[in-house]
Backbone as ProteinMPNN parsed JSONL, in Angstrom:
{"seq_chain_A": "MSTACTPGPLLSGMARQPSAQQSGIALHLVQRGRHACFCGEEERLAYLQRLRAASAALDCRLHAYVLMGNHVHLLVTPARANGGTTLMHELGATQGNLDTTPVVAPRYVLHCMRYIELNPVRAGLVRHPADYRWSSYRANALGGEDALVTPHPCYYALGRTAQARCAAWRQLL", "coords_chain_A": {"N_chain_A": [[124.609, 81.703, 104.215], [127.65, 80.049, 104.715], [129.384, 80.212, 107.782], [132.043, 79.57, 107.888], [133.049, 80.423, 105.512], [132.546, 83.082, 105.487], [133.593, 86.348, 104.935], [135.457, 88.783, 106.766], [136.426, 92.136, 107.539], [138.187, 93.712, 104.842], [141.47, 92.68, 104.283], [144.667, 94.166, 104.241], [146.914, 92.758, 103.747], [147.521, 89.298, 103.733], [148.121, 86.842, 106.264], [151.059, 85.026, 105.93], [151.846, 81.808, 105.85], [154.352, 79.596, 105.715], [154.244, 76.542, 103.993], [154.111, 73.21, 102.694], [152.805, 72.719, 99.447], [149.582, 71.444, 99.091], [147.327, 69.13, 97.637], [144.092, 70.21, 96.681], [144.011, 72.438, 98.359], [143.512, 75.864, 98.368], [145.499, 78.307, 96.664], [147.18, 81.398, 96.754], [148.725, 82.867, 94.233], [151.401, 84.784, 93.126], [152.991, 86.33, 90.549], [155.726, 88.183, 89.874], [157.334, 90.811, 88.047], [160.389, 92.424, 87.161], [160.274, 94.315, 85.294], [157.802, 95.476, 82.961], [155.32, 93.025, 82.672], [153.544, 92.651, 80.672], [153.237, 93.996, 77.504], [151.176, 94.782, 75.966], [147.83, 94.301, 74.657], [147.835, 91.916, 73.132], [149.828, 90.351, 74.343], [148.7, 89.952, 76.859], [146.369, 88.526, 76.159], [147.553, 86.235, 75.058], [148.829, 85.243, 77.35], [146.578, 84.618, 78.925], [145.483, 82.592, 77.354], [147.524, 80.657, 77.527], [147.385, 80.257, 80.278], [144.829, 79.144, 80.537], [145.127, 76.713, 79.085], [147.248, 75.478, 80.497], [146.231, 75.341, 83.128], [144.085, 73.61, 82.753], [145.426, 71.3, 81.821], [146.964, 70.677, 84.06], [145.106, 70.306, 85.98], [144.188, 72.409, 87.669], [142.052, 74.437, 89.399], [140.883, 77.598, 88.688], [139.99, 80.399, 90.476], [140.004, 83.162, 90.809], [141.532, 85.997, 89.233], [143.947, 88.444, 88.2], [145.53, 90.432, 85.822], [148.11, 92.492, 86.003], [150.205, 95.325, 85.179], [152.931, 94.799, 85.874], [152.794, 92.48, 87.351], [151.059, 89.432, 88.28], [148.144, 88.113, 89.76], [146.801, 85.144, 91.026], [144.209, 82.974, 92.143], [144.095, 79.76, 92.881], [143.065, 76.321, 93.0], [144.801, 73.533, 93.185], [144.635, 70.182, 91.948], [146.608, 68.423, 92.436], [149.486, 67.855, 94.505], [151.839, 70.465, 94.729], [150.946, 71.515, 92.362], [150.288, 74.189, 91.862], [152.745, 75.592, 91.773], [153.91, 74.265, 89.624], [152.106, 74.999, 87.617], [152.604, 77.792, 87.497], [155.297, 77.79, 86.707], [154.99, 76.754, 84.163], [153.884, 78.969, 83.039], [155.958, 80.696, 82.908], [157.068, 81.678, 85.254], [159.633, 81.945, 87.77], [161.435, 80.687, 90.629], [162.435, 82.971, 91.804], [160.686, 85.052, 91.183], [158.183, 84.391, 92.084], [155.528, 84.117, 94.333], [154.02, 82.093, 96.62], [151.216, 81.417, 98.416], [149.514, 79.483, 100.654], [146.011, 79.259, 101.111], [144.541, 78.391, 103.577], [142.5, 78.532, 105.575], [139.057, 78.56, 105.151], [137.598, 80.991, 105.382], [139.307, 82.93, 104.469], [139.422, 82.647, 101.746], [137.496, 84.151, 100.282], [138.362, 86.681, 101.062], [140.82, 86.748, 99.761], [140.048, 86.515, 97.068], [138.686, 88.92, 96.808], [140.727, 90.757, 97.352], [142.351, 90.279, 95.107], [140.642, 90.954, 92.91], [140.14, 93.622, 93.394], [142.551, 94.814, 92.987], [143.312, 96.398, 90.633], [141.859, 98.731, 91.17], [142.906, 99.637, 93.609], [145.441, 100.188, 92.69], [144.992, 102.416, 91.233], [144.297, 102.316, 88.558], [141.752, 102.046, 87.565], [138.427, 103.183, 88.414], [136.441, 101.506, 89.227], [136.154, 97.972, 89.628], [134.843, 96.646, 87.522], [135.554, 98.039, 85.309], [137.988, 97.158, 84.511], [139.488, 95.136, 82.276], [141.089, 92.854, 82.504], [140.65, 90.845, 84.508], [138.986, 88.568, 86.797], [136.691, 89.684, 87.734], [134.328, 90.365, 86.283], [133.22, 87.87, 85.726], [132.748, 86.796, 88.314], [131.252, 88.808, 89.653], [129.394, 89.84, 87.88], [128.419, 87.784, 86.422], [129.419, 87.215, 83.946], [130.635, 85.444, 81.043], [133.479, 83.467, 81.395], [135.797, 81.384, 80.584], [137.98, 80.62, 82.021], [137.438, 80.699, 84.76], [136.543, 78.902, 87.627], [134.173, 78.568, 90.003], [134.795, 78.79, 93.51], [133.996, 76.672, 96.333], [133.33, 78.32, 98.553], [132.521, 80.635, 97.291], [130.272, 79.651, 95.978], [128.704, 79.302, 98.22], [127.651, 81.777, 98.677], [125.126, 82.193, 97.639], [122.031, 80.734, 96.405], [121.483, 80.802, 93.703], [122.996, 81.71, 90.537], [122.624, 84.416, 90.017], [122.053, 85.399, 92.608], [124.483, 84.846, 93.874], [126.256, 86.477, 92.425], [125.199, 89.019, 93.084], [125.607, 89.014, 95.857], [128.394, 88.893, 95.879], [129.09, 91.338, 94.704], [128.185, 93.013, 96.718], [129.988, 92.357, 98.762], [132.306, 93.417, 97.744]], "CA_chain_A": [[126.026, 81.632, 103.88], [128.418, 79.338, 105.721], [130.265, 81.111, 108.528], [133.433, 79.241, 107.595], [133.442, 81.153, 104.311], [132.158, 84.479, 105.613], [134.743, 87.23, 105.121], [135.356, 89.954, 107.629], [136.941, 93.319, 106.854], [139.242, 93.476, 103.866], [142.82, 92.732, 104.827], [145.623, 94.745, 103.302], [147.83, 91.669, 103.46], [147.122, 88.117, 104.471], [149.207, 86.157, 106.939], [151.72, 84.055, 105.069], [152.392, 80.708, 106.618], [155.0, 78.689, 104.782], [153.914, 75.132, 104.103], [154.154, 72.516, 101.421], [151.542, 72.777, 98.713], [148.805, 70.222, 99.163], [146.223, 69.084, 96.688], [142.809, 70.619, 97.232], [144.137, 73.656, 99.164], [143.636, 77.043, 97.515], [146.781, 79.015, 96.699], [147.301, 82.735, 96.168], [149.976, 82.876, 93.491], [151.754, 86.099, 92.593], [154.176, 86.349, 89.695], [156.167, 89.573, 89.736], [158.406, 91.068, 87.099], [161.14, 93.664, 87.418], [159.807, 95.227, 84.264], [156.427, 95.166, 82.567], [155.044, 91.648, 82.27], [152.723, 92.696, 79.466], [153.427, 95.236, 76.75], [149.958, 95.142, 75.246], [146.683, 93.392, 74.685], [148.187, 90.614, 72.558], [150.567, 89.579, 75.348], [147.741, 89.548, 77.896], [145.533, 87.47, 75.589], [148.384, 85.034, 74.954], [149.002, 84.734, 78.714], [145.317, 83.987, 79.335], [145.367, 81.329, 76.609], [148.454, 79.707, 78.156], [146.836, 79.957, 81.6], [143.701, 78.215, 80.359], [145.645, 75.41, 78.681], [148.052, 74.887, 81.58], [145.395, 75.0, 84.283], [143.331, 72.411, 82.383], [146.348, 70.167, 81.757], [147.467, 70.369, 85.398], [143.931, 70.157, 86.846], [144.158, 73.511, 88.642], [140.84, 75.249, 89.268], [141.179, 79.023, 88.853], [138.832, 81.059, 91.071], [140.125, 84.611, 90.638], [142.81, 86.402, 88.644], [144.101, 89.784, 87.646], [146.796, 90.675, 85.126], [148.53, 93.881, 86.162], [151.306, 95.63, 84.271], [154.199, 94.158, 86.242], [152.582, 91.273, 88.135], [149.834, 88.664, 88.095], [147.604, 87.431, 90.942], [145.884, 84.05, 90.74], [143.755, 82.12, 93.237], [143.857, 78.452, 92.269], [143.063, 75.116, 93.826], [145.349, 72.447, 92.376], [144.209, 68.832, 92.303], [147.814, 67.663, 92.796], [150.483, 68.557, 95.314], [152.763, 71.305, 93.963], [150.348, 71.88, 91.082], [150.335, 75.636, 91.688], [154.089, 75.967, 91.334], [154.08, 73.731, 88.276], [151.322, 75.883, 86.753], [153.301, 79.067, 87.32], [156.501, 77.554, 85.911], [154.51, 76.636, 82.78], [153.569, 80.328, 82.583], [157.184, 81.476, 82.832], [157.568, 82.138, 86.557], [160.772, 81.261, 88.374], [161.381, 80.795, 92.093], [162.77, 84.328, 92.202], [159.608, 86.022, 90.97], [156.931, 83.722, 92.412], [155.128, 84.049, 95.731], [152.969, 81.094, 96.758], [150.662, 81.453, 99.767], [148.325, 78.643, 100.853], [144.84, 79.885, 101.723], [144.052, 77.193, 104.261], [141.227, 78.81, 106.249], [138.044, 78.925, 104.147], [137.153, 82.385, 105.466], [140.24, 83.779, 103.752], [139.276, 82.481, 100.304], [136.801, 85.322, 99.754], [139.279, 87.815, 101.265], [141.831, 86.696, 98.712], [139.38, 86.847, 95.815], [138.397, 90.358, 96.835], [142.027, 91.417, 97.227], [142.786, 90.134, 93.722], [139.798, 91.673, 91.966], [140.217, 95.066, 93.657], [143.919, 95.265, 92.755], [143.407, 97.536, 89.699], [141.297, 99.925, 91.812], [143.915, 100.103, 94.575], [146.585, 100.704, 91.932], [144.598, 103.652, 90.579], [144.126, 102.13, 87.114], [140.323, 102.227, 87.28], [137.646, 103.574, 89.595], [135.593, 100.375, 89.593], [136.754, 96.762, 89.06], [134.188, 96.265, 86.265], [136.197, 98.791, 84.234], [139.287, 96.551, 84.196], [139.22, 93.973, 81.429], [142.001, 91.735, 82.705], [140.437, 90.184, 85.799], [137.836, 87.67, 86.931], [135.581, 90.402, 88.351], [133.095, 90.285, 85.492], [132.651, 86.524, 85.904], [132.282, 86.591, 89.684], [130.316, 89.835, 90.119], [128.374, 90.171, 86.89], [127.952, 86.568, 85.766], [129.94, 87.15, 82.582], [131.319, 84.221, 80.633], [134.934, 83.442, 81.476], [136.127, 79.962, 80.589], [139.061, 80.372, 82.972], [137.011, 80.743, 86.16], [135.758, 77.855, 88.279], [133.842, 79.098, 91.332], [135.221, 78.077, 94.725], [132.84, 76.351, 97.182], [132.951, 79.482, 99.38], [131.761, 81.526, 96.416], [128.956, 79.019, 95.824], [127.947, 79.477, 99.461], [127.097, 83.132, 98.734], [123.721, 82.215, 97.222], [121.513, 79.519, 95.758], [121.477, 80.971, 92.25], [124.112, 82.507, 90.011], [122.271, 85.825, 90.212], [122.211, 85.712, 94.034], [125.929, 84.834, 94.175], [126.828, 87.703, 91.844], [124.758, 90.152, 93.885], [126.309, 88.94, 97.15], [129.798, 89.221, 95.643], [129.174, 92.795, 94.512], [128.03, 93.621, 98.058], [131.228, 92.148, 99.504], [133.331, 94.3, 97.208]], "C_chain_A": [[126.754, 80.951, 105.039], [129.346, 80.297, 106.452], [131.725, 80.808, 108.276], [133.943, 80.034, 106.403], [133.142, 82.639, 104.399], [133.378, 85.359, 105.821], [134.439, 88.332, 106.12], [135.859, 91.148, 106.865], [138.075, 92.942, 105.9], [140.604, 93.644, 104.514], [143.742, 93.358, 103.795], [146.687, 93.724, 102.925], [147.435, 90.481, 104.302], [148.334, 87.469, 105.109], [149.78, 85.087, 106.023], [152.387, 83.005, 105.934], [153.04, 79.723, 105.647], [154.573, 77.247, 105.045], [154.008, 74.516, 102.726], [152.794, 72.626, 100.75], [150.863, 71.422, 98.77], [147.715, 70.266, 98.11], [144.945, 69.508, 97.404], [142.839, 71.843, 98.121], [144.344, 74.837, 98.214], [144.975, 77.733, 97.731], [146.626, 80.396, 96.085], [148.684, 82.78, 95.546], [150.201, 84.268, 92.92], [153.047, 85.947, 91.809], [154.534, 87.798, 89.456], [157.282, 89.657, 88.703], [159.13, 92.337, 87.484], [160.692, 94.752, 86.453], [158.372, 94.84, 83.939], [156.315, 93.703, 82.144], [154.344, 91.615, 80.917], [152.913, 94.043, 78.782], [152.172, 95.645, 75.998], [148.91, 94.056, 75.348], [147.036, 92.002, 74.184], [148.919, 89.745, 73.581], [149.647, 89.11, 76.467], [146.846, 88.41, 77.39], [146.305, 86.158, 75.478], [148.598, 84.403, 76.336], [147.732, 84.012, 79.175], [145.091, 82.671, 78.604], [146.28, 80.266, 77.21], [147.955, 79.292, 79.532], [145.7, 78.948, 81.492], [144.196, 76.817, 80.027], [146.399, 74.726, 79.823], [147.191, 74.506, 82.771], [144.548, 73.771, 83.987], [144.24, 71.177, 82.405], [146.801, 69.723, 83.146], [146.351, 70.206, 86.422], [143.974, 71.144, 88.013], [142.9, 74.329, 88.386], [141.181, 76.7, 89.609], [139.914, 79.724, 89.327], [138.842, 82.567, 90.87], [141.489, 84.904, 90.011], [142.77, 87.877, 88.311], [145.487, 89.861, 87.008], [147.096, 92.157, 85.243], [149.706, 94.119, 85.215], [152.585, 94.885, 84.581], [154.031, 92.95, 87.161], [151.215, 90.673, 87.844], [149.439, 88.073, 89.435], [146.654, 86.338, 90.464], [145.458, 83.411, 92.062], [143.35, 80.809, 92.59], [143.758, 77.386, 93.344], [143.568, 73.983, 92.946], [144.84, 71.085, 92.871], [145.394, 67.974, 92.754], [148.754, 68.516, 93.649], [151.464, 69.263, 94.375], [152.24, 71.691, 92.583], [150.397, 73.373, 90.815], [151.677, 76.11, 91.185], [154.344, 75.483, 89.919], [153.324, 74.589, 87.269], [152.085, 77.169, 86.467], [154.591, 78.9, 86.522], [156.13, 77.382, 84.437], [154.232, 78.014, 82.173], [154.783, 81.25, 82.599], [157.722, 81.995, 84.148], [158.788, 81.319, 86.965], [160.647, 81.417, 89.883], [161.638, 82.224, 92.559], [161.65, 85.341, 92.033], [158.223, 85.447, 91.284], [156.719, 83.681, 93.919], [153.923, 83.118, 95.807], [152.495, 81.077, 98.197], [149.438, 80.551, 99.857], [147.223, 79.437, 101.556], [144.071, 78.748, 102.391], [142.681, 77.42, 104.893], [140.196, 79.242, 105.21], [137.622, 80.39, 104.199], [138.087, 83.337, 104.731], [140.135, 83.654, 102.234], [138.603, 83.716, 99.698], [137.606, 86.598, 99.967], [140.257, 87.894, 100.094], [141.226, 87.05, 97.352], [139.133, 88.349, 95.716], [139.682, 91.164, 96.656], [142.49, 91.414, 95.766], [141.963, 91.03, 92.8], [139.769, 93.183, 92.192], [141.605, 95.645, 93.373], [144.006, 96.423, 91.762], [142.842, 98.831, 90.278], [142.314, 100.496, 92.784], [145.123, 100.706, 93.869], [146.25, 101.996, 91.186], [144.413, 103.535, 89.075], [142.693, 102.362, 86.671], [139.632, 102.65, 88.565], [136.8, 102.422, 90.114], [136.164, 99.112, 88.946], [136.104, 96.303, 87.757], [134.831, 96.947, 85.061], [137.536, 98.196, 83.802], [139.043, 95.223, 83.488], [139.954, 92.706, 81.861], [141.876, 91.1, 84.084], [139.197, 89.312, 85.743], [136.612, 88.384, 87.476], [134.277, 90.222, 87.575], [132.441, 88.915, 85.601], [132.027, 86.382, 87.287], [131.204, 87.579, 90.125], [129.165, 90.095, 89.16], [127.829, 88.948, 86.162], [128.41, 86.431, 84.33], [130.638, 85.83, 82.303], [132.826, 84.397, 80.745], [135.33, 81.987, 81.649], [137.243, 79.622, 81.568], [138.549, 80.097, 84.386], [136.144, 79.543, 86.533], [135.439, 78.358, 89.677], [134.316, 78.175, 92.461], [133.976, 77.741, 95.538], [132.406, 77.507, 98.085], [132.181, 80.509, 98.56], [130.358, 80.961, 96.205], [128.088, 79.227, 97.057], [127.311, 80.865, 99.573], [125.62, 83.188, 98.341], [123.332, 80.96, 96.486], [121.53, 79.594, 94.237], [122.685, 81.792, 91.821], [123.852, 83.989, 90.235], [122.463, 86.243, 91.67], [123.683, 85.755, 94.422], [126.592, 86.097, 93.651], [126.455, 88.918, 92.682], [125.477, 90.174, 95.234], [127.783, 89.325, 96.981], [129.981, 90.722, 95.452], [129.036, 93.508, 95.847], [129.317, 93.488, 98.868], [132.341, 93.072, 99.017], [133.012, 95.742, 97.561]], "O_chain_A": [[126.496, 81.251, 106.205], [130.023, 81.107, 105.819], [132.571, 81.688, 108.429], [135.142, 80.291, 106.297], [133.456, 83.384, 103.471], [134.128, 85.154, 106.774], [133.291, 88.747, 106.283], [135.735, 91.181, 105.64], [138.814, 91.985, 106.129], [140.859, 94.629, 105.208], [143.603, 93.099, 102.599], [147.297, 93.84, 101.863], [147.054, 90.638, 105.462], [149.44, 87.534, 104.572], [149.03, 84.326, 105.411], [153.353, 83.274, 106.647], [152.349, 79.09, 104.848], [154.549, 76.796, 106.191], [153.987, 75.218, 101.715], [151.759, 72.626, 101.417], [151.484, 70.387, 98.529], [147.241, 71.341, 97.742], [144.746, 69.203, 98.58], [141.788, 72.264, 98.603], [145.235, 74.814, 97.365], [145.513, 77.742, 98.839], [146.016, 80.55, 95.027], [149.694, 82.735, 96.249], [149.308, 84.855, 92.31], [154.063, 85.494, 92.336], [153.74, 88.557, 88.901], [158.057, 88.721, 88.51], [158.533, 93.236, 88.077], [160.73, 95.943, 86.762], [157.801, 93.964, 84.587], [157.12, 93.21, 81.354], [154.522, 90.689, 80.127], [152.767, 95.095, 79.404], [152.112, 96.745, 75.448], [149.083, 93.043, 76.027], [146.584, 91.008, 74.753], [148.663, 88.545, 73.676], [149.796, 87.996, 76.968], [146.598, 87.445, 78.112], [145.767, 85.091, 75.773], [148.555, 83.181, 76.478], [147.805, 82.924, 79.746], [144.557, 81.728, 79.188], [145.873, 79.118, 77.385], [148.077, 78.13, 79.92], [145.628, 78.002, 82.277], [143.739, 75.839, 80.62], [146.206, 73.538, 80.079], [147.401, 73.45, 83.368], [144.313, 72.962, 84.884], [143.866, 70.136, 82.944], [146.999, 68.531, 83.385], [146.621, 69.992, 87.604], [143.819, 70.769, 89.175], [142.704, 74.853, 87.29], [141.703, 76.988, 90.686], [138.88, 79.658, 88.662], [137.78, 83.182, 90.771], [142.46, 84.177, 90.221], [141.704, 88.476, 88.161], [146.479, 89.414, 87.583], [146.407, 92.984, 84.645], [150.145, 93.197, 84.527], [153.257, 94.393, 83.674], [155.017, 92.444, 87.698], [150.343, 91.308, 87.25], [150.293, 87.582, 90.173], [145.808, 86.574, 89.602], [146.257, 83.318, 92.994], [142.376, 80.753, 91.838], [144.293, 77.529, 94.444], [142.851, 73.519, 92.059], [144.643, 70.881, 94.069], [145.209, 66.928, 93.377], [148.798, 69.739, 93.52], [151.862, 68.71, 93.35], [153.005, 72.144, 91.732], [150.534, 73.789, 89.665], [151.749, 76.935, 90.274], [154.924, 76.202, 89.106], [153.838, 74.876, 86.189], [152.196, 77.584, 85.313], [154.944, 79.78, 85.737], [156.874, 77.816, 83.557], [154.331, 78.204, 80.961], [154.659, 82.446, 82.337], [158.739, 82.689, 84.162], [158.953, 80.167, 86.563], [159.829, 82.205, 90.357], [161.117, 82.644, 93.593], [161.666, 86.388, 92.681], [157.212, 85.958, 90.803], [157.597, 83.272, 94.678], [152.92, 83.339, 95.129], [153.266, 80.762, 99.104], [148.427, 80.818, 99.208], [147.491, 80.196, 102.487], [143.097, 78.223, 101.852], [141.793, 76.579, 104.756], [140.435, 80.191, 104.464], [137.317, 80.975, 103.16], [137.685, 84.453, 104.402], [140.7, 84.473, 101.51], [139.09, 84.264, 98.709], [137.544, 87.508, 99.141], [140.485, 88.959, 99.52], [141.825, 87.797, 96.577], [139.347, 88.961, 94.67], [139.716, 92.134, 95.898], [142.962, 92.43, 95.257], [142.522, 91.782, 92.001], [139.415, 93.94, 91.288], [141.805, 96.852, 93.508], [144.736, 97.376, 92.036], [143.296, 99.917, 89.917], [142.562, 101.702, 92.788], [145.756, 101.626, 94.388], [147.129, 102.604, 90.575], [144.375, 104.55, 88.381], [142.441, 102.815, 85.555], [140.174, 102.496, 89.659], [136.478, 102.366, 91.301], [136.622, 99.177, 87.805], [136.756, 95.631, 86.958], [134.674, 96.493, 83.928], [138.149, 98.667, 82.844], [138.456, 94.303, 84.058], [139.479, 91.599, 81.604], [142.88, 90.848, 84.75], [138.456, 89.321, 84.76], [135.576, 87.746, 87.667], [133.234, 89.954, 88.171], [131.214, 88.819, 85.57], [130.901, 85.9, 87.415], [130.323, 87.211, 90.902], [128.088, 90.521, 89.576], [126.887, 89.058, 85.376], [127.863, 85.629, 83.573], [131.162, 85.183, 83.21], [133.38, 85.374, 80.241], [135.211, 81.427, 82.739], [137.43, 78.455, 81.909], [139.17, 79.336, 85.129], [135.164, 79.218, 85.863], [136.357, 78.559, 90.473], [134.241, 76.95, 92.363], [132.982, 78.46, 95.443], [131.213, 77.652, 98.354], [131.288, 81.177, 99.08], [129.373, 81.698, 96.248], [126.865, 79.319, 96.946], [126.51, 81.1, 100.478], [124.933, 84.15, 98.684], [124.183, 80.213, 96.003], [121.586, 78.567, 93.561], [123.312, 82.477, 92.629], [124.762, 84.733, 90.601], [122.981, 87.327, 91.938], [124.09, 86.606, 95.213], [127.395, 86.718, 94.348], [127.308, 89.761, 92.96], [125.905, 91.232, 95.696], [128.352, 90.002, 97.837], [130.925, 91.307, 95.983], [129.709, 94.512, 96.08], [129.693, 94.414, 99.585], [133.215, 93.462, 99.792], [133.762, 96.647, 97.197]]}, "name": "protein", "num_of_chains": 1, "seq": "MSTACTPGPLLSGMARQPSAQQSGIALHLVQRGRHACFCGEEERLAYLQRLRAASAALDCRLHAYVLMGNHVHLLVTPARANGGTTLMHELGATQGNLDTTPVVAPRYVLHCMRYIELNPVRAGLVRHPADYRWSSYRANALGGEDALVTPHPCYYALGRTAQARCAAWRQLL"}
């Protein structure tokens, strides 16, 4: 595994350095709502469909996600400058409810993925991330099909095979 991508201890919050969005730089995007973002399964499914269409249209690679009750976390790498913000605006975010954090250092990519996929556990919704349907955990840790997820190069560095990467990811969590 490349040391540039090797995560250390899980961070409770990552340093936020304001900078312009650049193409090819991963972004941790958080869309927050004052009230529930999703009232049920249909709204979550519709959001995921819009996310898939918008990320394809805007050439944003999605590496990790979780849909919580009142917020959404995404880790994306846009191919174009400001692609992350454009993606989120397509999904209904406004400047007032959107937090955009560049993940410039490769070693923080896996930190961010882990932070995102463990969010339902930290929130007390489930005991294990595999029990939460609305995240990328099953794709990254179990090898499940998820048309939304494109593995990040740091994730690929976890192992030579899909099975080895999944096993390494489960160990990191």
